[in-house]
Amino acid sequence: MSKIKKALEKAKTRGFAIDRQGELQGSETEKTEQVAAPKYFQTRVIEISPEILKKNKIVSIDENHPVADQFKLLRTRILHRTRGTGHNTIQVSGFDSEEGKSIVSVNLAISMAKDTRQTTLLVDIDFRKPSVHKLLGLGDDIKGLKDYFEDQPDLEEIFISPGIDKLTVLPAGGKMLNAPEVIGSPKMEALVKELKGRYPDRYIIFDSPGLNTCPDPLVFSEYVDAILLVARSDFTSRESIETVMNLVPRDKVLGTVLNDSKWFESMAYYYRY
């Protein structure tokens, strides 16, 4: 048994339950209310390339891809856990680095936007190694949160519509050497509150660094409603998992996505109940 499997099994005994492909019960709740896609006036529109998405493993855009169904299952679980509580700000973070947390963030955001009952905003707050813009093929010369904190443009000037209905992207805009200070600033906290309250039907997915790599994601966790952790099969260590689980506010943890799993054809998911 791999180290990561042992650690996740240990987490299970502490109140975590396992949902595997083919064992998830139920379906999405009946869609009784549809939310229209927003109309953009100041927001920059950049049509993304399906070929780039496919190359970067962004599969949620393809209804026929088998892994897209896995993200629908993940979406369903998250919506069931959060809709009744009004929790609409979700931080996605890895334990270390190179675990695929940004791929999960982007795929989840696209899948969430495809649900008929809300819009979705994807925010890249990984100022150490921003990658959302690369995964979506938005180009490197784009404004983002770095500009917001340094030059103070209006938010509408740095939002991007990637050509996917009901999805808006807020890129990092580049690396920042003073990332911990920016993340911990009153302006960042105020920004999260503003984004949360701006549209009541919007879910906000924040892509953040690994919790064992720097202080940024732990500081940011104070501002969000929920945290989704991403581990990589045969890569993330048991020690990393245990360290993070002793750091994060446990009541905010929605669960852990096991990425790049060899147990199944695509992915396996672990959820806390």
Tab-separated table of C-alpha atoms in Angstrom:
chain	number	residue	atom	x	y	z
A	1	MET	CA	0.000	0.000	0.000
A	2	SER	CA	1.440	3.394	-0.997
A	3	LYS	CA	2.260	6.033	1.604
A	4	ILE	CA	-0.458	8.336	0.334
A	5	LYS	CA	-3.047	5.566	0.423
A	6	LYS	CA	-2.077	4.774	4.018
A	7	ALA	CA	-2.360	8.444	4.973
A	8	LEU	CA	-5.759	8.804	3.347
A	9	GLU	CA	-6.961	5.604	4.978
A	10	LYS	CA	-5.808	7.060	8.294
A	11	ALA	CA	-7.712	10.248	7.518
A	12	LYS	CA	-10.753	8.112	6.876
A	13	THR	CA	-10.597	6.701	10.413
A	14	ARG	CA	-10.594	10.274	11.688
A	15	GLY	CA	-13.885	11.116	10.053
A	16	PHE	CA	-13.187	10.915	6.338
A	17	ALA	CA	-15.250	8.684	4.044
A	18	ILE	CA	-14.296	7.335	0.635
A	19	ASP	CA	-16.337	7.698	-2.540
A	20	ARG	CA	-14.956	5.726	-5.470
A	21	GLN	CA	-15.880	5.682	-9.107
A	22	GLY	CA	-19.017	3.599	-9.491
A	23	GLU	CA	-19.896	3.783	-5.805
A	24	LEU	CA	-21.306	7.301	-5.639
A	25	GLN	CA	-25.019	7.288	-5.037
A	26	GLY	CA	-27.639	9.799	-6.137
A	27	SER	CA	-27.577	12.487	-8.783
A	28	GLU	CA	-27.596	16.240	-8.973
A	29	THR	CA	-30.608	17.910	-7.490
A	30	GLU	CA	-33.278	18.920	-9.936
A	31	LYS	CA	-32.416	22.119	-11.740
A	32	THR	CA	-35.394	24.335	-11.090
A	33	GLU	CA	-33.858	27.722	-11.697
A	34	GLN	CA	-31.526	28.794	-14.467
A	35	VAL	CA	-29.067	31.661	-14.226
A	36	ALA	CA	-28.364	33.570	-17.414
A	37	ALA	CA	-24.804	34.112	-18.594
A	38	PRO	CA	-23.595	37.632	-17.689
A	39	LYS	CA	-23.189	40.314	-20.338
A	40	TYR	CA	-19.746	41.895	-20.483
A	41	PHE	CA	-19.104	45.546	-21.203
A	42	GLN	CA	-15.693	46.400	-19.731
A	43	THR	CA	-14.531	42.823	-19.190
A	44	ARG	CA	-11.981	41.630	-21.734
A	45	VAL	CA	-13.105	38.648	-23.802
A	46	ILE	CA	-10.443	36.143	-24.853
A	47	GLU	CA	-11.713	33.100	-26.702
A	48	ILE	CA	-9.758	30.072	-25.537
A	49	SER	CA	-8.518	27.327	-27.853
A	50	PRO	CA	-10.000	23.815	-27.449
A	51	GLU	CA	-6.670	22.399	-28.616
A	52	ILE	CA	-4.769	24.197	-25.826
A	53	LEU	CA	-7.310	23.039	-23.249
A	54	LYS	CA	-6.941	19.442	-24.387
A	55	LYS	CA	-3.146	19.685	-24.289
A	56	ASN	CA	-3.288	21.079	-20.740
A	57	LYS	CA	-5.697	18.397	-19.479
A	58	ILE	CA	-8.641	20.786	-19.116
A	59	VAL	CA	-11.297	18.176	-19.817
A	60	SER	CA	-14.454	19.647	-18.282
A	61	ILE	CA	-15.146	21.532	-21.484
A	62	ASP	CA	-15.639	18.190	-23.291
A	63	GLU	CA	-18.910	16.517	-22.372
A	64	ASN	CA	-17.718	13.242	-23.916
A	65	HIS	CA	-14.526	12.973	-21.888
A	66	PRO	CA	-14.772	10.314	-19.126
A	67	VAL	CA	-12.937	12.471	-16.580
A	68	ALA	CA	-15.434	15.304	-17.152
A	69	ASP	CA	-17.998	13.108	-15.398
A	70	GLN	CA	-15.675	12.840	-12.413
A	71	PHE	CA	-15.615	16.616	-12.109
A	72	LYS	CA	-19.405	16.642	-12.329
A	73	LEU	CA	-19.467	14.260	-9.370
A	74	LEU	CA	-17.060	16.504	-7.498
A	75	ARG	CA	-19.208	19.526	-8.362
A	76	THR	CA	-22.340	17.773	-7.144
A	77	ARG	CA	-20.770	16.882	-3.809
A	78	ILE	CA	-19.546	20.432	-3.291
A	79	LEU	CA	-22.901	21.977	-4.190
A	80	HIS	CA	-24.730	19.615	-1.840
A	81	ARG	CA	-22.397	20.594	0.976
A	82	THR	CA	-22.423	24.346	0.412
A	83	ARG	CA	-25.629	25.597	-1.195
A	84	GLY	CA	-27.729	25.438	1.932
A	85	THR	CA	-25.132	27.318	3.965
A	86	GLY	CA	-24.364	30.138	1.549
A	87	HIS	CA	-20.730	29.060	1.396
A	88	ASN	CA	-19.626	30.142	-2.059
A	89	THR	CA	-15.901	30.870	-1.668
A	90	ILE	CA	-13.741	27.769	-2.113
A	91	GLN	CA	-9.958	27.641	-1.868
A	92	VAL	CA	-8.257	24.865	-3.821
A	93	SER	CA	-4.787	24.038	-2.545
A	94	GLY	CA	-2.259	21.226	-2.713
A	95	PHE	CA	-0.162	19.813	0.110
A	96	ASP	CA	3.150	20.507	-1.615
A	97	SER	CA	3.821	21.437	-5.257
A	98	GLU	CA	3.384	19.670	-8.603
A	99	GLU	CA	0.229	17.900	-7.423
A	100	GLY	CA	-2.111	19.270	-10.084
A	101	LYS	CA	-4.103	21.673	-7.900
A	102	SER	CA	-4.361	24.262	-10.706
A	103	ILE	CA	-5.644	21.661	-13.179
A	104	VAL	CA	-8.270	20.668	-10.621
A	105	SER	CA	-9.146	24.340	-9.995
A	106	VAL	CA	-9.703	25.106	-13.671
A	107	ASN	CA	-11.636	21.919	-14.401
A	108	LEU	CA	-13.812	22.412	-11.330
A	109	ALA	CA	-14.531	26.055	-12.207
A	110	ILE	CA	-15.610	25.111	-15.737
A	111	SER	CA	-17.773	22.293	-14.434
A	112	MET	CA	-19.364	24.597	-11.849
A	113	ALA	CA	-20.117	27.179	-14.548
A	114	LYS	CA	-21.939	24.521	-16.558
A	115	ASP	CA	-24.449	23.991	-13.755
A	116	THR	CA	-27.563	26.012	-14.560
A	117	ARG	CA	-28.014	27.619	-11.162
A	118	GLN	CA	-24.979	29.827	-10.722
A	119	THR	CA	-22.111	31.652	-12.350
A	120	THR	CA	-18.473	30.973	-11.481
A	121	LEU	CA	-15.406	33.132	-10.930
A	122	LEU	CA	-11.950	31.530	-11.058
A	123	VAL	CA	-9.257	33.516	-9.217
A	124	ASP	CA	-5.523	32.774	-9.347
A	125	ILE	CA	-3.907	33.807	-6.054
A	126	ASP	CA	-0.762	31.733	-6.584
A	127	PHE	CA	1.646	34.656	-6.839
A	128	ARG	CA	4.611	32.277	-6.517
A	129	LYS	CA	3.835	30.260	-9.635
A	130	PRO	CA	0.698	31.510	-11.388
A	131	SER	CA	-0.562	29.050	-13.981
A	132	VAL	CA	-4.303	29.532	-14.571
A	133	HIS	CA	-3.625	31.845	-17.519
A	134	LYS	CA	-1.282	29.250	-19.048
A	135	LEU	CA	-3.715	26.370	-18.612
A	136	LEU	CA	-6.441	28.382	-20.349
A	137	GLY	CA	-4.112	29.752	-23.026
A	138	LEU	CA	-4.869	33.380	-22.172
A	139	GLY	CA	-1.348	34.587	-22.954
A	140	ASP	CA	1.273	36.102	-20.679
A	141	ASP	CA	0.620	39.792	-21.350
A	142	ILE	CA	-2.562	40.144	-19.319
A	143	LYS	CA	-3.474	42.230	-16.321
A	144	GLY	CA	-4.498	40.615	-13.083
A	145	LEU	CA	-4.400	40.859	-9.315
A	146	LYS	CA	-0.796	42.047	-9.336
A	147	ASP	CA	-1.947	45.135	-11.231
A	148	TYR	CA	-4.899	45.516	-8.859
A	149	PHE	CA	-2.609	45.718	-5.832
A	150	GLU	CA	0.126	47.779	-7.482
A	151	ASP	CA	-1.712	50.131	-9.860
A	152	GLN	CA	-5.273	49.916	-8.482
A	153	PRO	CA	-7.306	49.508	-11.691
A	154	ASP	CA	-11.017	48.771	-11.477
A	155	LEU	CA	-11.815	45.079	-11.134
A	156	GLU	CA	-13.752	45.178	-14.396
A	157	GLU	CA	-10.488	46.017	-16.171
A	158	ILE	CA	-8.775	42.825	-15.054
A	159	PHE	CA	-11.652	40.344	-15.305
A	160	ILE	CA	-11.452	38.066	-18.345
A	161	SER	CA	-14.244	36.178	-20.068
A	162	PRO	CA	-12.715	33.041	-21.647
A	163	GLY	CA	-15.657	32.436	-23.941
A	164	ILE	CA	-17.291	29.879	-21.626
A	165	ASP	CA	-20.811	30.790	-20.550
A	166	LYS	CA	-21.066	31.943	-16.927
A	167	LEU	CA	-17.323	31.679	-16.258
A	168	THR	CA	-15.130	34.681	-15.465
A	169	VAL	CA	-11.395	34.533	-14.742
A	170	LEU	CA	-9.311	36.819	-12.533
A	171	PRO	CA	-5.651	36.012	-13.307
A	172	ALA	CA	-2.749	36.563	-10.939
A	173	GLY	CA	-1.145	38.908	-13.439
A	174	GLY	CA	2.396	37.831	-12.609
A	175	LYS	CA	4.655	36.852	-9.733
A	176	MET	CA	4.893	38.967	-6.590
A	177	LEU	CA	7.912	38.850	-4.265
A	178	ASN	CA	5.848	40.231	-1.374
A	179	ALA	CA	3.097	37.625	-1.740
A	180	PRO	CA	2.639	36.951	2.028
A	181	GLU	CA	2.168	40.642	2.728
A	182	VAL	CA	-0.302	41.028	-0.140
A	183	ILE	CA	-2.262	37.931	0.869
A	184	GLY	CA	-2.417	39.064	4.486
A	185	SER	CA	-3.343	42.665	3.712
A	186	PRO	CA	-6.697	44.273	4.589
A	187	LYS	CA	-7.121	45.004	0.881
A	188	MET	CA	-7.040	41.296	0.026
A	189	GLU	CA	-9.530	40.477	2.760
A	190	ALA	CA	-11.796	43.282	1.538
A	191	LEU	CA	-11.479	42.008	-2.043
A	192	VAL	CA	-12.634	38.515	-1.075
A	193	LYS	CA	-15.601	39.976	0.797
A	194	GLU	CA	-16.495	42.133	-2.189
A	195	LEU	CA	-16.287	39.223	-4.624
A	196	LYS	CA	-18.344	37.040	-2.301
A	197	GLY	CA	-21.136	39.569	-1.915
A	198	ARG	CA	-21.174	41.006	-5.431
A	199	TYR	CA	-23.326	38.237	-6.947
A	200	PRO	CA	-25.268	35.892	-4.641
A	201	ASP	CA	-25.520	33.207	-7.351
A	202	ARG	CA	-21.759	33.083	-7.962
A	203	TYR	CA	-19.281	30.469	-6.759
A	204	ILE	CA	-15.686	31.641	-6.456
A	205	ILE	CA	-12.821	29.180	-6.870
A	206	PHE	CA	-9.440	30.405	-5.589
A	207	ASP	CA	-6.366	28.586	-6.894
A	208	SER	CA	-3.705	28.835	-4.170
A	209	PRO	CA	-0.204	27.383	-3.555
A	210	GLY	CA	0.483	24.177	-1.658
A	211	LEU	CA	0.013	24.535	2.083
A	212	ASN	CA	3.437	23.109	2.886
A	213	THR	CA	5.265	25.344	0.412
A	214	CYS	CA	4.682	28.840	1.820
A	215	PRO	CA	2.513	30.745	4.330
A	216	ASP	CA	0.258	32.331	1.688
A	217	PRO	CA	-2.508	29.665	1.485
A	218	LEU	CA	-2.784	29.271	5.250
A	219	VAL	CA	-3.209	33.017	5.683
A	220	PHE	CA	-5.747	33.102	2.854
A	221	SER	CA	-7.770	30.265	4.371
A	222	GLU	CA	-9.073	32.733	6.957
A	223	TYR	CA	-11.035	34.569	4.254
A	224	VAL	CA	-12.848	31.675	2.544
A	225	ASP	CA	-15.817	29.499	3.433
A	226	ALA	CA	-14.300	26.153	2.457
A	227	ILE	CA	-11.078	24.436	1.412
A	228	LEU	CA	-10.586	21.644	-1.123
A	229	LEU	CA	-7.241	19.841	-0.910
A	230	VAL	CA	-5.480	18.137	-3.819
A	231	ALA	CA	-3.060	15.230	-3.377
A	232	ARG	CA	-1.218	13.330	-6.089
A	233	SER	CA	-1.126	9.557	-6.082
A	234	ASP	CA	2.309	8.033	-5.333
A	235	PHE	CA	3.705	11.536	-4.946
A	236	THR	CA	2.246	13.358	-1.943
A	237	SER	CA	3.798	12.014	1.222
A	238	ARG	CA	2.064	10.856	4.357
A	239	GLU	CA	4.064	13.395	6.347
A	240	SER	CA	2.812	16.246	4.135
A	241	ILE	CA	-0.799	15.178	4.580
A	242	GLU	CA	-0.498	14.910	8.356
A	243	THR	CA	1.262	18.269	8.608
A	244	VAL	CA	-1.397	20.060	6.600
A	245	MET	CA	-4.289	18.425	8.432
A	246	ASN	CA	-2.827	19.740	11.679
A	247	LEU	CA	-2.596	23.251	10.225
A	248	VAL	CA	-5.819	23.948	8.352
A	249	PRO	CA	-9.120	24.783	10.061
A	250	ARG	CA	-10.692	21.311	9.943
A	251	ASP	CA	-14.268	22.598	9.867
A	252	LYS	CA	-13.556	24.289	6.534
A	253	VAL	CA	-12.151	21.227	4.761
A	254	LEU	CA	-14.588	19.876	2.176
A	255	GLY	CA	-12.360	16.928	1.362
A	256	THR	CA	-9.379	15.784	-0.675
A	257	VAL	CA	-9.148	15.114	-4.397
A	258	LEU	CA	-6.679	12.359	-5.242
A	259	ASN	CA	-5.204	13.335	-8.576
A	260	ASP	CA	-3.326	11.156	-11.066
A	261	SER	CA	-4.596	7.976	-9.425
A	262	LYS	CA	-3.423	4.598	-10.696
A	263	TRP	CA	-6.234	2.782	-8.856
A	264	PHE	CA	-8.838	3.746	-11.428
A	265	GLU	CA	-8.865	4.614	-15.084
A	266	SER	CA	-9.177	8.312	-14.290
A	267	MET	CA	-9.503	9.691	-10.749
A	268	ALA	CA	-10.671	8.871	-7.253
A	269	TYR	CA	-12.120	11.299	-4.756
A	270	TYR	CA	-12.060	11.404	-0.974
A	271	TYR	CA	-14.575	13.440	0.980
A	272	ARG	CA	-14.967	14.395	4.595
A	273	TYR	CA	-18.404	14.081	6.172
